[in-house]
Short mmCIF file of C-alpha atoms and ligand atoms in Angstrom, two decimals:
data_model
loop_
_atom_site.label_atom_id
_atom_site.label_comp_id
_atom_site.label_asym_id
_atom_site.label_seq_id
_atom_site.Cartn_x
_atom_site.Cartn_y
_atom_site.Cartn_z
CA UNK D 1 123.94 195.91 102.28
CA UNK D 2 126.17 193.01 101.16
CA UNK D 3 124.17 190.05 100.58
CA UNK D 4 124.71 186.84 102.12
CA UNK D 5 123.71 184.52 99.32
CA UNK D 6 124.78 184.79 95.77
CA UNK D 7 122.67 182.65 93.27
CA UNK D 8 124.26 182.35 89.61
CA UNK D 9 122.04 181.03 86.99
CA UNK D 10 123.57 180.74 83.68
CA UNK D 11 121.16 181.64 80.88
CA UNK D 12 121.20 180.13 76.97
CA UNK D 13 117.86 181.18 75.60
CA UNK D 14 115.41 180.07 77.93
CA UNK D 15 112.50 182.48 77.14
CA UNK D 16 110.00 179.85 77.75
CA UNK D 17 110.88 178.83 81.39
CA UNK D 18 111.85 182.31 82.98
CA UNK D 19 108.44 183.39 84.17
CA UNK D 20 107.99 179.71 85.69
CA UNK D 21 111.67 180.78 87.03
CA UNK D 22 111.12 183.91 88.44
CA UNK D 23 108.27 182.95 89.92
CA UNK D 24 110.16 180.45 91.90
CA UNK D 25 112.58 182.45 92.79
CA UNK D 26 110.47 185.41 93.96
CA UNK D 27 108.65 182.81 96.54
CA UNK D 28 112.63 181.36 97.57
CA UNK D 29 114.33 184.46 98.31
CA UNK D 30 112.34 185.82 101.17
CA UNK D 31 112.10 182.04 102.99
CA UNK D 32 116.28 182.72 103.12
CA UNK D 33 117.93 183.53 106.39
CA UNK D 34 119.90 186.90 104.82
CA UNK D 35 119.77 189.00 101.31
CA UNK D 36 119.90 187.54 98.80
CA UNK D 37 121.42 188.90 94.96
CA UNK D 38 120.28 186.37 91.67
CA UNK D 39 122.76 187.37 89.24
CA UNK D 40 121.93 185.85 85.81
CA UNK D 41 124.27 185.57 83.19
CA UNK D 42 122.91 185.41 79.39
CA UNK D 43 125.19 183.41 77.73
CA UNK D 44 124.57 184.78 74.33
CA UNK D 45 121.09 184.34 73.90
CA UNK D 46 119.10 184.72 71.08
CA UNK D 47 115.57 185.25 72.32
CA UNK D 48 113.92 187.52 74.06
CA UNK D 49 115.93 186.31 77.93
CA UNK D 50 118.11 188.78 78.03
CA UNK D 51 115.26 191.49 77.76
CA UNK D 52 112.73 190.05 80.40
CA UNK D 53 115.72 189.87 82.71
CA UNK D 54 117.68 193.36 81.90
CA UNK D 55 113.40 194.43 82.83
CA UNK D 56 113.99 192.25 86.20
CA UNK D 57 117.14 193.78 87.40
CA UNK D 58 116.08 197.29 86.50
CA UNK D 59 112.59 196.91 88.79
CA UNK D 60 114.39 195.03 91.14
CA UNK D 61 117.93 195.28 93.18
CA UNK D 62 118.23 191.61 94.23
CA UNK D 63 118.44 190.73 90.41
CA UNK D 64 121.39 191.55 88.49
CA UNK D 65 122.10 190.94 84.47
CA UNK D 66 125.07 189.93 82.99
CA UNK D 67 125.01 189.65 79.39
CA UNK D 68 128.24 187.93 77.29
CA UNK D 69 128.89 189.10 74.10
CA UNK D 70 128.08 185.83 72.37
CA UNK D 71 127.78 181.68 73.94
CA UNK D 72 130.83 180.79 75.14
CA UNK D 73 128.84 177.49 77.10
CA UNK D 74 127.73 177.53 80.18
CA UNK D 75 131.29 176.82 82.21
CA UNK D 76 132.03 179.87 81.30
CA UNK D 77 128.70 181.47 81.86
CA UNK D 78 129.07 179.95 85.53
CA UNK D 79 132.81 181.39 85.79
CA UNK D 80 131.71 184.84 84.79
CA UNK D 81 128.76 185.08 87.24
CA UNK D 82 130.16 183.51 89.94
CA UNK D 83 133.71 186.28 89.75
CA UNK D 84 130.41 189.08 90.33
CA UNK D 85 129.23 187.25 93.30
CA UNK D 86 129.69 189.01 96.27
CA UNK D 87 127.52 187.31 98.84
CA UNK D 88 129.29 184.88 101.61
CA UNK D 89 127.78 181.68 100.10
CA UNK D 90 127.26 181.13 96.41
CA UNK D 91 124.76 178.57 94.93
CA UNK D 92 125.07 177.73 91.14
CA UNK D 93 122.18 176.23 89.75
CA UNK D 94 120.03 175.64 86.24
CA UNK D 95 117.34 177.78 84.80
CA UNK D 96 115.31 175.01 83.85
CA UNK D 97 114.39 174.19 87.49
CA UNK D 98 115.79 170.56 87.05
CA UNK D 99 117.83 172.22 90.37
CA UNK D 100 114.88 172.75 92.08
CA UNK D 101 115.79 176.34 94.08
CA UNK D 102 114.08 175.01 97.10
CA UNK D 103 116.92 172.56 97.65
CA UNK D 104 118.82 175.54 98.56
CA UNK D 105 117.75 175.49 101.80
CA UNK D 106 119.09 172.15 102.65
CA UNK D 107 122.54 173.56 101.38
CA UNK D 108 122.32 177.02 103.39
CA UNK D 109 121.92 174.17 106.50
CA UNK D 110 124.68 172.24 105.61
CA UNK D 111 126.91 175.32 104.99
CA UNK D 112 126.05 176.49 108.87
CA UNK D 113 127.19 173.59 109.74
CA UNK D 114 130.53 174.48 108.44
CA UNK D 115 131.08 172.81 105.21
CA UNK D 116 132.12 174.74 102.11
CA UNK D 117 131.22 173.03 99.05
CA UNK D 118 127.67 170.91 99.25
CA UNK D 119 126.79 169.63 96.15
CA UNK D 120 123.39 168.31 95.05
CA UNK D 121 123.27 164.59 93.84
CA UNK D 122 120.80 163.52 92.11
CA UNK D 123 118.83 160.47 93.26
CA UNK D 124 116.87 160.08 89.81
CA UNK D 125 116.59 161.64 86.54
CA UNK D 126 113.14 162.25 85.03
CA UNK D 127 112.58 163.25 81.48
CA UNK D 128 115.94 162.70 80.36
CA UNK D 129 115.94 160.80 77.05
CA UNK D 130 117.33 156.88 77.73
CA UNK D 131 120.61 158.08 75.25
CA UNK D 132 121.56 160.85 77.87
CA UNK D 133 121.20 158.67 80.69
CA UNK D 134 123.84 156.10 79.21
CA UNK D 135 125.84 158.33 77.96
CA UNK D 136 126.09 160.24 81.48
CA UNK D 137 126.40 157.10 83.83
CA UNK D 138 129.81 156.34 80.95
CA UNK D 139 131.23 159.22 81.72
CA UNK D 140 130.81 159.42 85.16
CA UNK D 141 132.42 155.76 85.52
CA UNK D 142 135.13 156.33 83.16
CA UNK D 143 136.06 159.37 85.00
CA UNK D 144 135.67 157.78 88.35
CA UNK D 145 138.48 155.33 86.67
CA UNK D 146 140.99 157.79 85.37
CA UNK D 147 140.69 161.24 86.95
CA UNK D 148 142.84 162.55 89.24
CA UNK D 149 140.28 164.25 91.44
CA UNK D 150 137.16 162.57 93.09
CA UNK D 151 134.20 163.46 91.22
CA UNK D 152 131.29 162.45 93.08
CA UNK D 153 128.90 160.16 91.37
CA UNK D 154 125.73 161.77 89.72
CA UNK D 155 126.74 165.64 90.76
CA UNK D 156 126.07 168.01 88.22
CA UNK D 157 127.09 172.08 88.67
CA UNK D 158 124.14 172.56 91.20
CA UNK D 159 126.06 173.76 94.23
CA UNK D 160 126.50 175.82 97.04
CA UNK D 161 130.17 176.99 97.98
CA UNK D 162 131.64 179.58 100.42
CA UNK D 163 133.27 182.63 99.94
CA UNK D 164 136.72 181.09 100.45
CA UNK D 165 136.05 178.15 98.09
CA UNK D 166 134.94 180.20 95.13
CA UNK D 167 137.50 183.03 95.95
CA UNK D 168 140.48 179.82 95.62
CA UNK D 169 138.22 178.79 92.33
CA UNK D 170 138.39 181.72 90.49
CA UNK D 171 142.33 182.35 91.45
CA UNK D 172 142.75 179.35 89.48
CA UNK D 173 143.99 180.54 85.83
CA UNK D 174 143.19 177.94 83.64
CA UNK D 175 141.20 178.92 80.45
CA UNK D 176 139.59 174.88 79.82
CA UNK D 177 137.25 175.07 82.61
CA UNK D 178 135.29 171.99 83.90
CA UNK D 179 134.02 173.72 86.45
CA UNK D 180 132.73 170.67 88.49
CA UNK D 181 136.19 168.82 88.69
CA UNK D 182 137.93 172.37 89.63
CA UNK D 183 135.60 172.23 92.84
CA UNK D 184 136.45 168.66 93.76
CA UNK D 185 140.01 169.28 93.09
CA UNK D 186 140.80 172.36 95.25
CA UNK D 187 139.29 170.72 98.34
CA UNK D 188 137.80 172.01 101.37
CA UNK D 189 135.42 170.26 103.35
CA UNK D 190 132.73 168.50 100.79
CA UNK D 191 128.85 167.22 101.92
CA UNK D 192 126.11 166.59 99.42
CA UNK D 193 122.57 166.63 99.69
CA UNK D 194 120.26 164.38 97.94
CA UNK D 195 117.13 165.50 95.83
CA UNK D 196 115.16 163.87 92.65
CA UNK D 197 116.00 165.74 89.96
CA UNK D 198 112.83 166.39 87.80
CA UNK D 199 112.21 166.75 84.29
CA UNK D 200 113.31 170.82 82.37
CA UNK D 201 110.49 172.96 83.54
CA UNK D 202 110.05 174.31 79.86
CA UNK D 203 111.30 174.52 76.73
CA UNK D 204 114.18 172.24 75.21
CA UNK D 205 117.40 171.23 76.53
CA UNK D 206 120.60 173.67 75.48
CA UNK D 207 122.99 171.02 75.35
CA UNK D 208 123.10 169.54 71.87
CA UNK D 209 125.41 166.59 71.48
CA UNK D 210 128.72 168.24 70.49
CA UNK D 211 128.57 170.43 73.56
CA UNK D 212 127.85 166.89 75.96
CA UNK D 213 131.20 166.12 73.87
CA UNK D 214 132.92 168.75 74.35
CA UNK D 215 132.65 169.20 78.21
CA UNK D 216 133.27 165.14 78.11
CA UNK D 217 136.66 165.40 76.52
CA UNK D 218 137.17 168.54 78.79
CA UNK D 219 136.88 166.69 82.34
CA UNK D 220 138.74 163.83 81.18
CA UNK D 221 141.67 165.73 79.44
CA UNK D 222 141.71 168.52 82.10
CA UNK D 223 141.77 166.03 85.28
CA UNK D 224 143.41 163.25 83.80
CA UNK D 225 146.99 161.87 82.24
CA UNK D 226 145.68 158.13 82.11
CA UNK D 227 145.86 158.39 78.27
CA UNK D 228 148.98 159.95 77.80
CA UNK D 229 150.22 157.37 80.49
CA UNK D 230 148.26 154.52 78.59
CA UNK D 231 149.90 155.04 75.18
CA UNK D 232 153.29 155.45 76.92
CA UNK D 233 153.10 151.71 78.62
CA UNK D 234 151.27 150.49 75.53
CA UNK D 235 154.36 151.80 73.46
CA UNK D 236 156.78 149.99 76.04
CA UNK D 237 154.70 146.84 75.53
CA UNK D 238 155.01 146.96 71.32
CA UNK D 239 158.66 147.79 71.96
CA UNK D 240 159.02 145.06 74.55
CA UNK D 241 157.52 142.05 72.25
CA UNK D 242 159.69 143.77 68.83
CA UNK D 243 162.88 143.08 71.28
CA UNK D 244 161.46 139.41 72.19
CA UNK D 245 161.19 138.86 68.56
CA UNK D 246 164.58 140.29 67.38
CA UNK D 247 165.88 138.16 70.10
CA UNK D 248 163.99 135.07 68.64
CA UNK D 249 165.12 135.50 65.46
CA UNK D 250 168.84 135.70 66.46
CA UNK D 251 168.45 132.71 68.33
CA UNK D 252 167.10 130.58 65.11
CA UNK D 253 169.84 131.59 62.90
CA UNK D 254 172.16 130.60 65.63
CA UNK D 255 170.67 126.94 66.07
CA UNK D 256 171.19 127.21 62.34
CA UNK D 257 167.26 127.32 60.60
CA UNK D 258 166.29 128.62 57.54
CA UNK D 259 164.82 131.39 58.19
CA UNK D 260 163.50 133.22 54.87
CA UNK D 261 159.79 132.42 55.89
CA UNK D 262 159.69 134.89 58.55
CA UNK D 263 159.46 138.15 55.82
CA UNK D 264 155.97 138.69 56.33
CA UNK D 265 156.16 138.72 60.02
CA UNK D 266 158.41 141.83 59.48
CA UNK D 267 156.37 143.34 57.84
CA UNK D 268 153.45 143.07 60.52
CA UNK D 269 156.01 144.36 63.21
CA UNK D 270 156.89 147.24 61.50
CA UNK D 271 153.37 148.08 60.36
CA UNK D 272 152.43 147.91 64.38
CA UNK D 273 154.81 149.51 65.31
CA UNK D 274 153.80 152.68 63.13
CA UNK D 275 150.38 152.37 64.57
CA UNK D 276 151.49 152.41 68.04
CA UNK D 277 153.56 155.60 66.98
CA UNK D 278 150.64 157.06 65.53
CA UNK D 279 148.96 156.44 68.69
CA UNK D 280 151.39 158.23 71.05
CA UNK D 281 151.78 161.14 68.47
CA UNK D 282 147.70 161.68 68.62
CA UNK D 283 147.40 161.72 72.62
CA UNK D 284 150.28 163.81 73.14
CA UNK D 285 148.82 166.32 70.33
CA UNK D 286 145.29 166.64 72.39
CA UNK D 287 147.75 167.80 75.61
CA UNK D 288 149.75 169.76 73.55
CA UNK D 289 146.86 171.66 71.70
CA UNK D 290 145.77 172.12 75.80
CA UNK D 291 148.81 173.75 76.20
CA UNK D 292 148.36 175.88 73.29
CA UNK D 293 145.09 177.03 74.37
CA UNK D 294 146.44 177.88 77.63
CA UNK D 295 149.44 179.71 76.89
CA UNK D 296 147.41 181.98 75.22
CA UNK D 297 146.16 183.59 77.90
CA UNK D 298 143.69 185.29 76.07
CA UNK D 299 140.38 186.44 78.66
CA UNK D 300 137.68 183.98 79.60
CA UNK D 301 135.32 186.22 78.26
CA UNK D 302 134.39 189.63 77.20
CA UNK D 303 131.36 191.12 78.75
CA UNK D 304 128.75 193.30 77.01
CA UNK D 305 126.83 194.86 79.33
CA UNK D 306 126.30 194.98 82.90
CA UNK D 307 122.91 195.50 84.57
CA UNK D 308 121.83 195.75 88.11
CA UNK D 309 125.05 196.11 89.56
CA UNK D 310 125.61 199.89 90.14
CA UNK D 311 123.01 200.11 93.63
CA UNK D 312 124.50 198.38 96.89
CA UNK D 313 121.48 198.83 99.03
CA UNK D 314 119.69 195.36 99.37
CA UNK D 315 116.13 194.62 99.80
CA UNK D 316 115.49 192.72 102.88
CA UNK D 317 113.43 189.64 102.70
CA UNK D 318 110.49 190.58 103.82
CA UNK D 319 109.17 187.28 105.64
CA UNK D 320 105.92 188.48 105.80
CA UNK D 321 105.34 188.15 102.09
CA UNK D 322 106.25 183.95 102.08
CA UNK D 323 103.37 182.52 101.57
N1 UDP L 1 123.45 176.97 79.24
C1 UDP L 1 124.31 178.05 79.01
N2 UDP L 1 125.07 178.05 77.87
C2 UDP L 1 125.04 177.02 76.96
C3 UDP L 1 124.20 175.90 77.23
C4 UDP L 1 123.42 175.91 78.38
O1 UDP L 1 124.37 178.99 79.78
O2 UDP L 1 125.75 177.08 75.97
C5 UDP L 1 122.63 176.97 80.48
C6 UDP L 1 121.16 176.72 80.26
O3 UDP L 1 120.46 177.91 79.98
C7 UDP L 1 120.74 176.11 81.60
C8 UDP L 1 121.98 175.33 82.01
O4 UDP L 1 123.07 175.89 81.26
O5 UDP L 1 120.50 177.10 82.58
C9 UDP L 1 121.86 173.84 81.74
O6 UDP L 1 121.47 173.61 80.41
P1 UDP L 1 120.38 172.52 80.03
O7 UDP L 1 119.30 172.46 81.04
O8 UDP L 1 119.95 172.77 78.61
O9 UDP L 1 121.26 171.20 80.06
P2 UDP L 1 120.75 169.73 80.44
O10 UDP L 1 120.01 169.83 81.74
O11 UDP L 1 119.87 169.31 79.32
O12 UDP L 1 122.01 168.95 80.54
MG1 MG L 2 118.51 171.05 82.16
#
């Protein structure tokens, strides 16, 4: 049977909170209104994830393992679970239980109501270190400022979209993938649903600070020309007072001054305007080395193994065992 829910979980060595996970999940699938597949995909773990889970979807044919063949961060992770999916709505959502799976009922409502994408915004934070809170609420504003999509304040990847929304996702070719602007920007009709998100279940958090970086400088470069655009007017604005200035000093020599004092003034001209070069040359090489990367063309991702996927037949939930 072809399930009707598809739940992708990206995986970067979380040994520590699986059983805690499973456990969850194991009491969540049955309360669901259709079959439901869990496809995990171990994003190059080191630990021992990738073996309690290839043990999960051998004993079990809801539960499916895909394994990369080394981290390529969890957008990808996401990308390459959710092209497997084959139920009619897919939910994306942490390992760590800071998307409590529970909420997913509250999204399965709002998709039978007819919307494809709901996302889950956070109302709090708990046990997120003071530095990741600032840090987040900056990037969410700055965004907000300069993006060219909509990103809703305080959404993370925990989602639920329909088949036609992820099918118009993953048609989208681009190899930089901030996965969370890419939903806002292909449209559809959008709801949230609120929840407190609580503190990582177990174990640390995967994201060390070049990776916050990284997927920083990809939303804003992926969904956003504000600074090419910035260093272009700021460049008109250097030119623009040079030309006042040149037009200055013509005018002095014509009402006859003296004018040899005005040497080092030249010199501060010329040195800004090689910074404002500088500048434009920098922005325009971050969009160009985008480019690069995307003409390319080389695959997302290469895939080790694949586990769970062979059988078709689905267990139903069997309602009597919810507790
Ligand atoms: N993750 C991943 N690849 C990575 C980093 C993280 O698949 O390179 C997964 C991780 O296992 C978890 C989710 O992405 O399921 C979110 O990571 P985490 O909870 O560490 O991030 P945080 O909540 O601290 O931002
Ligand atoms: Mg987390």
């Amino acid at each position: 049977m072809i399930p009707v829910y598809s739940l992708v979980v990206p995986i970067f060595n979380e040994e520590a909170v699986l059983p805690v996970l499973l456990r969850r999940l194991d009491g969540l699938l049955p309360r669901l209104d259709g079959p439901a597949e869990v496809i995990f995909v171990d994003d190059g773990s080191t630990d021992t994830s990738p073996i309690v889970l290839e043990a999960r979807a051998r004993a079990d044919n809801r539960f499916r393992l895909l394994r990369l063949s080394r981290n390529f961060g969890q957008q990808v992770a996401m990308t390459s679970g959710m092209a497997r999916a084959r139920g009619q709505a897919i939910v994306i959502m942490d390992a760590d239980l800071q998307d409590p799976p529970e909420i997913m009922l509250d999204m399965i409502a709002k998709w039978r109501e007819g919307y494809e994408i709901v996302y889950a915004q956070r109302l709090s934070r708990d046990g997120e270190s003071p530095f990741k809170l600032v840090t987040a609420n900056l990037f969410y504003r700055v965004m907000g400022k300069l993006s060219d999509v909509d990103l809703p304040q305080n959404v993370g990847d925990f989602r639920l979209v329909d088949r036609k929304a992820l099918d118009s996702f993953l048609a989208m070719p681009e190899r930089d993938r901030f996965v969370r602007g890419m939903f806002s920007w292909i449209g559809f009709r959008q709801t949230v649903v609120q929840f407190h998100r609580p503190a990582r279940a177990a174990g640390e958090t995967k994201y060390s600070l070049a990776k916050m970086i990284r997927l920083a400088a990809s939303g804003l470069v992926s969904f956003s020309d504000a600074p090419l655009r910035a260093a272009l007017w700021a460049g008109v604005a250097v030119c623009g007072i040079a030309a006042a200035y040149a037009l200055f000093v013509v005018a002095a020599w014509a009402a006859g001054a003296h004018l040899e004092r005005g040497w080092s003034s030249i010199i501060v001209v010329m040195t800004f305007l090689g910074g404002a070069n500088m500048l434009m040359t920098g922005v325009l090489g971050v969009y160009i080395g985008r480019i690069h990367s995307e003409v390319k063309r080389r695959p997302l991702y290469f895939v080790d193994r694949e586990i769970g996927f062979e059988t078709s037949a689905m267990v139903k939930p069997a309602r009597e065992e919810a507790a």
